[in-house]
Coordinates of C-alpha atoms and ligand atoms in Angstrom, one line a residue:
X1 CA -41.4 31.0 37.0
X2 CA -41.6 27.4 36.4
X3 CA -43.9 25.9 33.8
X4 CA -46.1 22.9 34.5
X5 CA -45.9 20.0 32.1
X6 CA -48.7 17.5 32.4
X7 CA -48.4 14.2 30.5
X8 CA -51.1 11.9 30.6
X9 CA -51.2 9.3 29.9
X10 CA -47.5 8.6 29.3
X11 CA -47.5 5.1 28.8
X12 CA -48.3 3.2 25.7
X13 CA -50.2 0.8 26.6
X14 CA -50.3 -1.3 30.0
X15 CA -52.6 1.3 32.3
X16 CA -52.6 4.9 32.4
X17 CA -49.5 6.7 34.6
X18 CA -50.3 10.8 34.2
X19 CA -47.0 13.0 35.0
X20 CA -47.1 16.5 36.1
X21 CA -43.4 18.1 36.2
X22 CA -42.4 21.4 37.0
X23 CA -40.1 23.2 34.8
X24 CA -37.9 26.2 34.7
X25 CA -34.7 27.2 33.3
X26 CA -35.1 23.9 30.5
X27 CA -35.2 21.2 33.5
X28 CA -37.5 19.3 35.9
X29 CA -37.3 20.7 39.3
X30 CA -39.8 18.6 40.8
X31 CA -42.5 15.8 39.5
X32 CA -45.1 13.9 40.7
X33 CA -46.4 10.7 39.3
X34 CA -50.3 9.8 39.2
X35 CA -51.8 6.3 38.7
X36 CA -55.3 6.8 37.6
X37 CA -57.4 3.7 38.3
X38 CA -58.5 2.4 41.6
X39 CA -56.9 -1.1 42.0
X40 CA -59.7 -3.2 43.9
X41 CA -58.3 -7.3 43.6
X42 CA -57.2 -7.5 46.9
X43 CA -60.5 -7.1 47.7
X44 CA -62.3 -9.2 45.3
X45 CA -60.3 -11.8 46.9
X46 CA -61.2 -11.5 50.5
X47 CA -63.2 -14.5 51.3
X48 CA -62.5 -16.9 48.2
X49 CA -61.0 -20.4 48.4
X50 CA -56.8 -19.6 48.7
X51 CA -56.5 -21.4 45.6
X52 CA -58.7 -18.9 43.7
X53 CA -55.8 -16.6 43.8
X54 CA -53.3 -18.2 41.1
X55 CA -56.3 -17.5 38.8
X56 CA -57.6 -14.5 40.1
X57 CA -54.6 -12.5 40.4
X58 CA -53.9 -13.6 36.7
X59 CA -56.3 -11.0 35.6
X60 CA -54.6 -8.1 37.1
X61 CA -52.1 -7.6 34.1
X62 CA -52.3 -9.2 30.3
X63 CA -48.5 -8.3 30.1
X64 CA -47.3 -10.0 33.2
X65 CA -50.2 -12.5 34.2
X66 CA -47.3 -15.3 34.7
X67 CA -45.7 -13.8 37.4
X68 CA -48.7 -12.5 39.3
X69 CA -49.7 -16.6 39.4
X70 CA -46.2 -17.6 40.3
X71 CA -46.5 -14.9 43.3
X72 CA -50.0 -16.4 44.1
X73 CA -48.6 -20.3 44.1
X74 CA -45.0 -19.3 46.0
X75 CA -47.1 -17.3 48.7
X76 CA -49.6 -20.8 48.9
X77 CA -46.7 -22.9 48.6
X78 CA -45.7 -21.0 51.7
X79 CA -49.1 -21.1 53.5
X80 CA -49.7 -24.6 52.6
X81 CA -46.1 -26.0 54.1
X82 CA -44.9 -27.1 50.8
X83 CA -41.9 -25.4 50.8
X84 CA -39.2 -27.9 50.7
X85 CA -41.6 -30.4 48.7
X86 CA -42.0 -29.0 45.0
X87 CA -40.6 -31.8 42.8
X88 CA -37.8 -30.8 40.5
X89 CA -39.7 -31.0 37.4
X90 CA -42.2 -28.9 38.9
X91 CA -39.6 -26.3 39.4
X92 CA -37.9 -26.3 36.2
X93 CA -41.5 -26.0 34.1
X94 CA -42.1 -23.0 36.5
X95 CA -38.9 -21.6 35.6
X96 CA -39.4 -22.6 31.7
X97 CA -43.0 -20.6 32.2
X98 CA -41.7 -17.6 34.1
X99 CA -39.0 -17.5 31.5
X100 CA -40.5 -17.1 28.3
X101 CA -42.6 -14.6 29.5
X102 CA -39.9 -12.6 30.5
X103 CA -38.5 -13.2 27.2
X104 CA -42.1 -11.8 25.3
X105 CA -42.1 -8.9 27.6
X106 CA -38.7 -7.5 27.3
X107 CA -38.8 -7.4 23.6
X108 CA -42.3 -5.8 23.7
X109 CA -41.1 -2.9 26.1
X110 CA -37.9 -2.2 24.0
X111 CA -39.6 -2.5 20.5
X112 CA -43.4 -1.7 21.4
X113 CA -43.1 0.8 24.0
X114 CA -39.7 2.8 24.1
X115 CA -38.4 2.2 20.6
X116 CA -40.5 4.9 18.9
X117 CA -38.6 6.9 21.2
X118 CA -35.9 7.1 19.9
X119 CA -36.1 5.5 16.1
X120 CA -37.9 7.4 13.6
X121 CA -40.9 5.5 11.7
X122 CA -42.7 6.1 8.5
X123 CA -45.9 7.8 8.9
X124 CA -47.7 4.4 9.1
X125 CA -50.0 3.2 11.8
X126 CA -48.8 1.3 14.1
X127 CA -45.8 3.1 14.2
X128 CA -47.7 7.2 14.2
X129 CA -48.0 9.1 15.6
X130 CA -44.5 9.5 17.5
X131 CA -42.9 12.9 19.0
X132 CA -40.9 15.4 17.3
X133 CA -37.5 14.6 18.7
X134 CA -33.5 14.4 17.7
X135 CA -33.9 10.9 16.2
X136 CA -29.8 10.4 15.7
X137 CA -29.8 6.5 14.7
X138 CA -27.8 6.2 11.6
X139 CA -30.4 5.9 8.5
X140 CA -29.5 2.3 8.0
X141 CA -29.7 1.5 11.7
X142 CA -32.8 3.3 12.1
X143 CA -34.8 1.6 9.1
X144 CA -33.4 -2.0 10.0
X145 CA -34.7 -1.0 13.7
X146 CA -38.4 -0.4 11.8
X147 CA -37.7 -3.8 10.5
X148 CA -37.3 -4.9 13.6
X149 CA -40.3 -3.4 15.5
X150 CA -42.2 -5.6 13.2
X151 CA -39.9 -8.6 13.3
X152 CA -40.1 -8.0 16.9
X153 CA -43.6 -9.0 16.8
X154 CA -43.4 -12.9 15.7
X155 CA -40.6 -13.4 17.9
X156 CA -42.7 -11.9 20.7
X157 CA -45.6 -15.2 19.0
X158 CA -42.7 -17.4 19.7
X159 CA -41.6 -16.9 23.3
X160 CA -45.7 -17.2 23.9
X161 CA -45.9 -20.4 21.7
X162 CA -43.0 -22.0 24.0
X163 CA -44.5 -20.7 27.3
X164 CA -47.9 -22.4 26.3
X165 CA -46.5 -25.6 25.6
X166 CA -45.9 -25.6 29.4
X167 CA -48.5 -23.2 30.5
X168 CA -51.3 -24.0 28.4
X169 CA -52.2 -21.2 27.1
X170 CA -51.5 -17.5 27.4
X171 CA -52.3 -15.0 28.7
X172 CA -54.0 -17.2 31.9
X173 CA -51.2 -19.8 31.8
X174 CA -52.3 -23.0 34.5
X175 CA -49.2 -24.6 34.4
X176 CA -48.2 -23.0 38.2
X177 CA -50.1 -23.6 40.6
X178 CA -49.6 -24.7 44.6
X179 CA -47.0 -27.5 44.8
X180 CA -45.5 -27.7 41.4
X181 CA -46.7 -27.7 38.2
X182 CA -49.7 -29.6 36.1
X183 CA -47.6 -30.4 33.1
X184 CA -46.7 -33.3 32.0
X185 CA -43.0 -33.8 31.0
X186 CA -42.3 -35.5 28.1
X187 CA -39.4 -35.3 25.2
X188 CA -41.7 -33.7 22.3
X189 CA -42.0 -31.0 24.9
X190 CA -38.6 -30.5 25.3
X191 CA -37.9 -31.0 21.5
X192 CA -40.3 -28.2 20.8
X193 CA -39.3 -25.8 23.3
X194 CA -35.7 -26.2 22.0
X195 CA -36.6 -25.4 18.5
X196 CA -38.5 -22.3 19.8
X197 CA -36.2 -21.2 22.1
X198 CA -33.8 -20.9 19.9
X199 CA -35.3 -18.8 17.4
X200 CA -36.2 -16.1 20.0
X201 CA -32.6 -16.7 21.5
X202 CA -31.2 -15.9 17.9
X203 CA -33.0 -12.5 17.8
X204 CA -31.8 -11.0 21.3
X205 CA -28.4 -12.5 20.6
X206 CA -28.1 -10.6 17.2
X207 CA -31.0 -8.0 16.7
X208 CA -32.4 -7.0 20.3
X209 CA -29.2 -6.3 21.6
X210 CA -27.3 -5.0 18.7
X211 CA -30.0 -2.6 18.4
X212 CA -30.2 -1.3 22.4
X213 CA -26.3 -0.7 22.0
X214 CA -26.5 0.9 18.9
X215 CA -29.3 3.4 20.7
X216 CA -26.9 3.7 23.3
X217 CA -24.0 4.3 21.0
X218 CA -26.6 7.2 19.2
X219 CA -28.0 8.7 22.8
X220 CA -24.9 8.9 24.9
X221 CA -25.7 11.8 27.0
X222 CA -28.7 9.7 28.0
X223 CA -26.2 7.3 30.1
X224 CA -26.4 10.6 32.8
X225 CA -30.6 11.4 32.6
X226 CA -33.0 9.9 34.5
X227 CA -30.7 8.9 37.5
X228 CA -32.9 8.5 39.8
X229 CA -32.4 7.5 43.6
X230 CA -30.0 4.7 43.3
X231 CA -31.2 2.9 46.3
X232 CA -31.8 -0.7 44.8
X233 CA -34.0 -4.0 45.6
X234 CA -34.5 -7.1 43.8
X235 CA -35.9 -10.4 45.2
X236 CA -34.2 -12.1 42.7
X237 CA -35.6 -14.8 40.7
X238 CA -36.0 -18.2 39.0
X239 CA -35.2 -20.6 42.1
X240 CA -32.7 -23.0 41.9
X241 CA -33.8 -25.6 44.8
X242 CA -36.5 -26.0 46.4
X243 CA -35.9 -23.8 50.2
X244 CA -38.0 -21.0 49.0
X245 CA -37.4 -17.5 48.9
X246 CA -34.3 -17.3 50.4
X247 CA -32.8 -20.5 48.7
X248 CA -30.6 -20.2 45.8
X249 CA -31.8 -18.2 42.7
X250 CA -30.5 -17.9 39.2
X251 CA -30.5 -14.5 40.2
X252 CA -30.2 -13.7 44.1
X253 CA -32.0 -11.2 46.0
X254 CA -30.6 -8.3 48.2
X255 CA -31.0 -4.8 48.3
X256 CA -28.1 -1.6 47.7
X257 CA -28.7 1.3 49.7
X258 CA -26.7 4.3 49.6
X259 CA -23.7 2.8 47.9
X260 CA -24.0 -0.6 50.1
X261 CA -25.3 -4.0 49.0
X262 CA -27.0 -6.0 51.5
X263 CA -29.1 -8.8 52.1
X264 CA -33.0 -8.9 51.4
X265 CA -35.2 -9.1 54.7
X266 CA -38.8 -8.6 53.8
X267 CA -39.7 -7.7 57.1
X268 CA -38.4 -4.1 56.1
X269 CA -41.3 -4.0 53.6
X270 CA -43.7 -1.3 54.4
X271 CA -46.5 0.9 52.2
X272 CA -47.4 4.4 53.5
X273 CA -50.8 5.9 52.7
X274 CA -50.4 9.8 53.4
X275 CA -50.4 10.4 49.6
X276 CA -52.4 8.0 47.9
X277 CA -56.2 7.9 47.8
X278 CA -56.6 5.7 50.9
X279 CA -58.3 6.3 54.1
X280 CA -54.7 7.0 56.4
X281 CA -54.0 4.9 59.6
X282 CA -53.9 1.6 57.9
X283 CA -51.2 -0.7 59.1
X284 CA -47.7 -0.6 56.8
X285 CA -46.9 -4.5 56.7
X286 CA -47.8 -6.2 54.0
X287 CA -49.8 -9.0 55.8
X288 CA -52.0 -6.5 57.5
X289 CA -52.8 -3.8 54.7
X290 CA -56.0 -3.7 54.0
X291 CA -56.8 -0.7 51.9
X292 CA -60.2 1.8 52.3
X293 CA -60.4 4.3 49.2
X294 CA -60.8 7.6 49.7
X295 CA -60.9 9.4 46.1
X296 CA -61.5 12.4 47.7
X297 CA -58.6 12.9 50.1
X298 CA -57.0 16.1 49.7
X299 CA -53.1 15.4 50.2
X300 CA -54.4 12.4 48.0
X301 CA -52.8 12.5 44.4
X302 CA -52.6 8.9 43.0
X303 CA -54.1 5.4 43.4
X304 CA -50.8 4.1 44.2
X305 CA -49.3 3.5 47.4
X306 CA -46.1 4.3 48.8
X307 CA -43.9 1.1 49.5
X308 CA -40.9 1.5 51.1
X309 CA -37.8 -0.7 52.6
X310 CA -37.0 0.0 55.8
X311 CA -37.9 3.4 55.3
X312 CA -35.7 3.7 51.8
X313 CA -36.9 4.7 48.3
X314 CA -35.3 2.0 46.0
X315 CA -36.0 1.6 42.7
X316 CA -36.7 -1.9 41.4
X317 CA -36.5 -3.9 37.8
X318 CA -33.9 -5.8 35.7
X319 CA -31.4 -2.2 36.7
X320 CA -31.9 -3.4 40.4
X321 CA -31.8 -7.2 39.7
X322 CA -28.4 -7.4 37.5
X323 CA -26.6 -4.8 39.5
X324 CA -27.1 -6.1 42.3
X325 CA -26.1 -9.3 41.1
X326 CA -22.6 -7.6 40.0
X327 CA -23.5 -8.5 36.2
X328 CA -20.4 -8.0 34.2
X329 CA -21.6 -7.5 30.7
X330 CA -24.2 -4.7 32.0
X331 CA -21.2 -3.4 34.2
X332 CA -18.8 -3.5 31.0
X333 CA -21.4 -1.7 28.6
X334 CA -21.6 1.1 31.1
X335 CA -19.0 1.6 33.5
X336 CA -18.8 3.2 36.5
X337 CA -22.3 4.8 37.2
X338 CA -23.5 5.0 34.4
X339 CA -26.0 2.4 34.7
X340 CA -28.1 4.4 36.8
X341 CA -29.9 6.1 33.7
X342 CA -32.5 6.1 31.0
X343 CA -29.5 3.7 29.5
X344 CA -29.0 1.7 31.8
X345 CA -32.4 0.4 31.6
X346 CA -32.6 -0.5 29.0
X347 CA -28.9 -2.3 28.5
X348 CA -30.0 -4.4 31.7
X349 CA -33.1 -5.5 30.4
X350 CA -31.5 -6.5 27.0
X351 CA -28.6 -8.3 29.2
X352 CA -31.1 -10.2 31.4
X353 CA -33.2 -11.0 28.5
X354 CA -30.1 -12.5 26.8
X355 CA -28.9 -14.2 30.2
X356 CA -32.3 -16.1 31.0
X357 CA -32.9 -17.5 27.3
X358 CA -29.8 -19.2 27.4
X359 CA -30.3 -20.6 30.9
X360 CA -33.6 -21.9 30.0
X361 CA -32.0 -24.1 27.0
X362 CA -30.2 -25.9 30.0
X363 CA -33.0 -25.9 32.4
X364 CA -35.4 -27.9 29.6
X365 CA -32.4 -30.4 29.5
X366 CA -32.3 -30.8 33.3
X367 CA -35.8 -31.5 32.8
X368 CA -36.6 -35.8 33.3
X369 CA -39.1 -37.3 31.5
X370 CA -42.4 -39.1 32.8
X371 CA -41.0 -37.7 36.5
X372 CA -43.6 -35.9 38.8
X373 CA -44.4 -32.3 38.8
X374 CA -46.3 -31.6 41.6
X375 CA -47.4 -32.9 45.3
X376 CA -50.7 -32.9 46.2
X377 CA -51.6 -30.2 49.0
X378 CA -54.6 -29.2 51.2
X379 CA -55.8 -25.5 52.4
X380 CA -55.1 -24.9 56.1
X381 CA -57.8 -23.5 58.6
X382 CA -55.3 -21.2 58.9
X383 CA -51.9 -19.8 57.8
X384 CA -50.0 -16.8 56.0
X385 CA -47.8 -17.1 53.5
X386 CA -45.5 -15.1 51.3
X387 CA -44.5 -15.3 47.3
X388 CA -41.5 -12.9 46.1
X389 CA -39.8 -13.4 43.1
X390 CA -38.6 -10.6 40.2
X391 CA -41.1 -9.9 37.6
X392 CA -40.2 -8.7 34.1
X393 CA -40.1 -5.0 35.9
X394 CA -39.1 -5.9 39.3
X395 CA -39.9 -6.6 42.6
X396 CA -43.2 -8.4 42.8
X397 CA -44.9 -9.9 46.2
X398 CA -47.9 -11.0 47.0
X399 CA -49.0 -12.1 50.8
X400 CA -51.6 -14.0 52.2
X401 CA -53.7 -14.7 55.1
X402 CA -56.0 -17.3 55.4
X403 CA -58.5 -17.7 58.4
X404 CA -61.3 -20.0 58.3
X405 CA -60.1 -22.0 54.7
X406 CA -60.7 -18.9 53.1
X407 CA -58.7 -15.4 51.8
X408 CA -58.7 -13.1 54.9
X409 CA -56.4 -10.6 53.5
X410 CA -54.5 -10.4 50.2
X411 CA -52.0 -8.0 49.4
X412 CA -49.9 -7.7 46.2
X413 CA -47.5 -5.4 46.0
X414 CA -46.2 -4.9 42.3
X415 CA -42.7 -3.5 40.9
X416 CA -44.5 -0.9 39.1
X417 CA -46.0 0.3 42.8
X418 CA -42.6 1.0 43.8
X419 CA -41.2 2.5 41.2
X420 CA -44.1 5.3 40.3
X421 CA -44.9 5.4 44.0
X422 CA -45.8 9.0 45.4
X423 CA -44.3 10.7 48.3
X424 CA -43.8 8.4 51.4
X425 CA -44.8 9.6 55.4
X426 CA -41.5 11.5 55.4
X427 CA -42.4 13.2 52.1
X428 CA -39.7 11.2 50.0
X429 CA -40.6 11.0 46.2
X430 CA -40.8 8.0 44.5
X431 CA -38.0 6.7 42.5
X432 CA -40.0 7.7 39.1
X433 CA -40.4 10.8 40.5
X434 CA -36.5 11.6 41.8
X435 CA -35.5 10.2 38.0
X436 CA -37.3 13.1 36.5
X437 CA -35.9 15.9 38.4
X438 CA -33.0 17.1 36.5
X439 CA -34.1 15.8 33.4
X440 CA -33.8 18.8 30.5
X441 CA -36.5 19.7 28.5
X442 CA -36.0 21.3 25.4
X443 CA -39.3 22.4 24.3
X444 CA -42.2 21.9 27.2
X445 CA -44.8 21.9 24.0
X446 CA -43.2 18.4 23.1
X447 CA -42.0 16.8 26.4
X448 CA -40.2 13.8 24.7
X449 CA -37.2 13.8 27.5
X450 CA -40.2 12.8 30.1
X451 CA -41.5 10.1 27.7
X452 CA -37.8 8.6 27.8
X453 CA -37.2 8.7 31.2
X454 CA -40.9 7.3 32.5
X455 CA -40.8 4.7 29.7
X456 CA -37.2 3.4 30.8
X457 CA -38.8 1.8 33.6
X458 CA -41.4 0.3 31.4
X459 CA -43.6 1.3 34.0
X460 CA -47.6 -1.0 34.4
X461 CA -50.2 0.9 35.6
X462 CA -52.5 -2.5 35.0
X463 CA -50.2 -4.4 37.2
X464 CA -49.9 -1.4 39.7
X465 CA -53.6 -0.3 40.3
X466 CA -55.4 -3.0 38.3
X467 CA -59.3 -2.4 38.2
X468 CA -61.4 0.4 37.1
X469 CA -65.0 0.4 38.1
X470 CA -67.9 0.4 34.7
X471 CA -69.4 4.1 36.2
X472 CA -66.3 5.8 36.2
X473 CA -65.9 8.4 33.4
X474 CA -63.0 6.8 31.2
X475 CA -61.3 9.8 29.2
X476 CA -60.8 9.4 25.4
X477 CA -57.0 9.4 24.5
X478 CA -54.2 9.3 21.9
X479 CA -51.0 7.9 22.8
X480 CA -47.5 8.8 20.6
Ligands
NFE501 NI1 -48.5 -5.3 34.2 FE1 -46.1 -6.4 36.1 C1 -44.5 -6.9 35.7 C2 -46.0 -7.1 37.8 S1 -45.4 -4.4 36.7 S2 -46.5 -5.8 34.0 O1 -43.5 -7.2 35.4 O2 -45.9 -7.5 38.8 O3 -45.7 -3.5 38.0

């Protein structure tokens, strides 16, 4: 008979994601994934000026804030008309902004949310409690890896230091908003940027992704577990002119599904309802969703939606983004297959995270000095308008309408959404969900297999159901 194995929460930090797998004969035979806070934003929006939204939807994640407000300002530059019109400056500093938050957050998911994982730590807070596990690093490797979880840390001070000399500040960055950027562009800028760029760009190069290869050296048999669906989106990201979603990208959008790449088209973007904690009947497209809560729903077993393209579970993140994009060095590190995996995830993050610092040291000197940013830009009486671009752990959209000069509908639908999303109409499981089956478990007492697989898709259960309401009975937890 097989043994339930709850985990929650399973995530470190960013939101709570509760797990309940069934086990038998030492593997998961089936899973389900739970997000446990109502997500409410899209609401809070509904009748705000449209250019609330940059700000507003910052709030919805501390890790990712950037790329929700780049979401918000491509989905206004869409609804405004400005598409086209975003001066090249502009671009670039949203780029530069977008970048070095992706460069803080991948080292934060490999050394402050997965490393503990698999590297074994004094008994020192921050680094206890861990899991019992078969921690198989080499003792050198593993305490230079402790070393680096710490190291790790200033680095991650760094990439934030360089994003703020665009942005601002951070987290709530205001240098992307509608039509460009607010920044001014001058050489000290650049000059500084360059000097902290290239400390961070240093540590990937020759700590970060020593250290993932080294793991993956250690946990071979890893490169097989946590499959998952292999069905594949990405939107891409970090545009390279100035046509929009569909112009060019330092990384280009499309989808692979069932062994085929293909071409994005968002109009294949649909959520179902049937298992989530939402009244049922509401329409799938993203411009029309507008969500009802029902906590009490009886198929109901997460806060989370069910999106869905063109009816396909795909799995989204820098996996889906660099294979997609046929990326050599991930291809080369793990051949064949083997990329879809607990692995694989982790080698494409460290590969993209190495691949966008060294663009962004030629973006800052594409930069001109003293030349405009941004075009000024009203709110129509009416429009819609779309923003889709990667974030740090995937697919991220948000959609707009505005009637009236003010939000009608806002919908945001988040990479972390896709990727712990429950059961679809046609009773599909999420690609979270499909990655844990199979997965052995050695000793369901100390379900440290699970922990590597959910983690490996650094999952965000801030970004995925954002809001909790102050009467709600918030349970007291230890994470390890
Ligand atoms: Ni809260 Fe986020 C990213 C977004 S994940 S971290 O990256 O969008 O669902």
């Amino acid at each position: 008979m097989a043994t339930k194995v709850v985990v929650d929460p399973i995530t470190r930090i960013e939101g709570h994601l509760s797990i309940e797998c069934d086990v038998d004969g030492g593997k998961v035979i089936d899973a389900r994934t739970t997000g446990t806070l109502f997500r409410g934003w899209e609401l809070i929006l509904q009748g705000h000026d449209p250019r609330d939204a940059q700000d507003y939807v910052q709030r919805i994640c501390s890790v990712c804030p950037v790329t929700h407000g780049a979401a918000a300002a491509f989905a206004l530059d869409d609804a405004f008309g400005l598409t086209g019109q975003i001066p090249e400056n502009g671009r670039i500093v949203r780029n530069l902004i977008l970048g070095a938050n992706l460069l803080h957050s991948h080292i934060l998911h490999f050394y402050h949310l997965a490393a503990l994982d698999y590297v074994t730590a004094p008994n020192l807070p921050p680094l206890v409690p861990q899991y019992a596990g078969d921690y198989r690093l080499p003792a050198a490797v593993n305490a230079a890896a402790v070393q680096h979880y710490l190291q790790a840390l200033e680095i991650r001070k760094l990439a934030h230091t360089m994003l703020a000399v665009w942005g601002g500040r951070i987290p709530g960055q205001r240098g992307i908003v509608p039509g460009g950027s607010p920044a001014n562009v001058d050489t000290e800028k650049i000059v500084q940027s360059k000097f902290l760029l290239a400390q961070v760009t240093d540590f990937i190069d020759n700590v970060y992704i020593p250290d993932v290869l080294a793991v993956a050296g250690a946990y071979k048999d890893w490169a097989a577990i946590g499959v998952g669906c292999k069905n594949l989106m990405t939107y891409g990201g970090f545009p390279m002119d100035n046509n929009g979603w569909n112009g060019k990208r330092f990384y280009s959008n499309g989808v692979y599904i069932n062994g085929q790449a293909g071409a994005l088209d968002p109009t294949q973007i649909g959520e179902d309802v049937q298992y989530s904690w939402y009244k049922d009947g509401i329409p799938k497209g993203p411009y029309q969703s507008v969500i009802t809560p029902e906590p009490y729903k009886a198929a109901g077993y997460t806060w989370l939606k069910s999106p869905r393209y063109d009816g396909n579970v795909v799995e989204v993140g820098p996996l889906a983004k660099l294979w997609i994009n046929n990326n050599a060095t991930l291809k080369s590190i793990l051949p064949g297959e083997a990329a879809f995996s607990v692995i694989g995830r982790h080698a494409a993050r460290a590969v993209d995270c190495s691949n966008v610092a060294h663009a962004m040291a030629d973006w800052l000197m594409q930069l001109t000095p003293g030349g405009p940013t941004c075009v000024p830009n009203e709110v129509p009486q009416h429009a819609e308008g779309m923003g889709i671009n990667d974030a740090e752990r995937g697919a991220l959209g948000h959609w707009i309408v505005i009637d009236n000069w003010k939000i009608q509908i806002y919908n945001a639908i988040v990479p972390t959404t896709w990727n712990a999303s429950p059961r679809d109409d046609n009773g599909q499981p999420g690609p979270m969900e499909q990655a844990l089956v199979g997965t052995p478990v050695a000793d369901v007492n100390n379900p440290i297999e699970l922990v590597r697989v959910v983690r490996s898709f650094d999952p965000c259960l801030a970004c995925a159901i954002h809001l909790i309401t102050p009467d709600r009975k918030v349970r007291k937890f230890r994470v390890y």
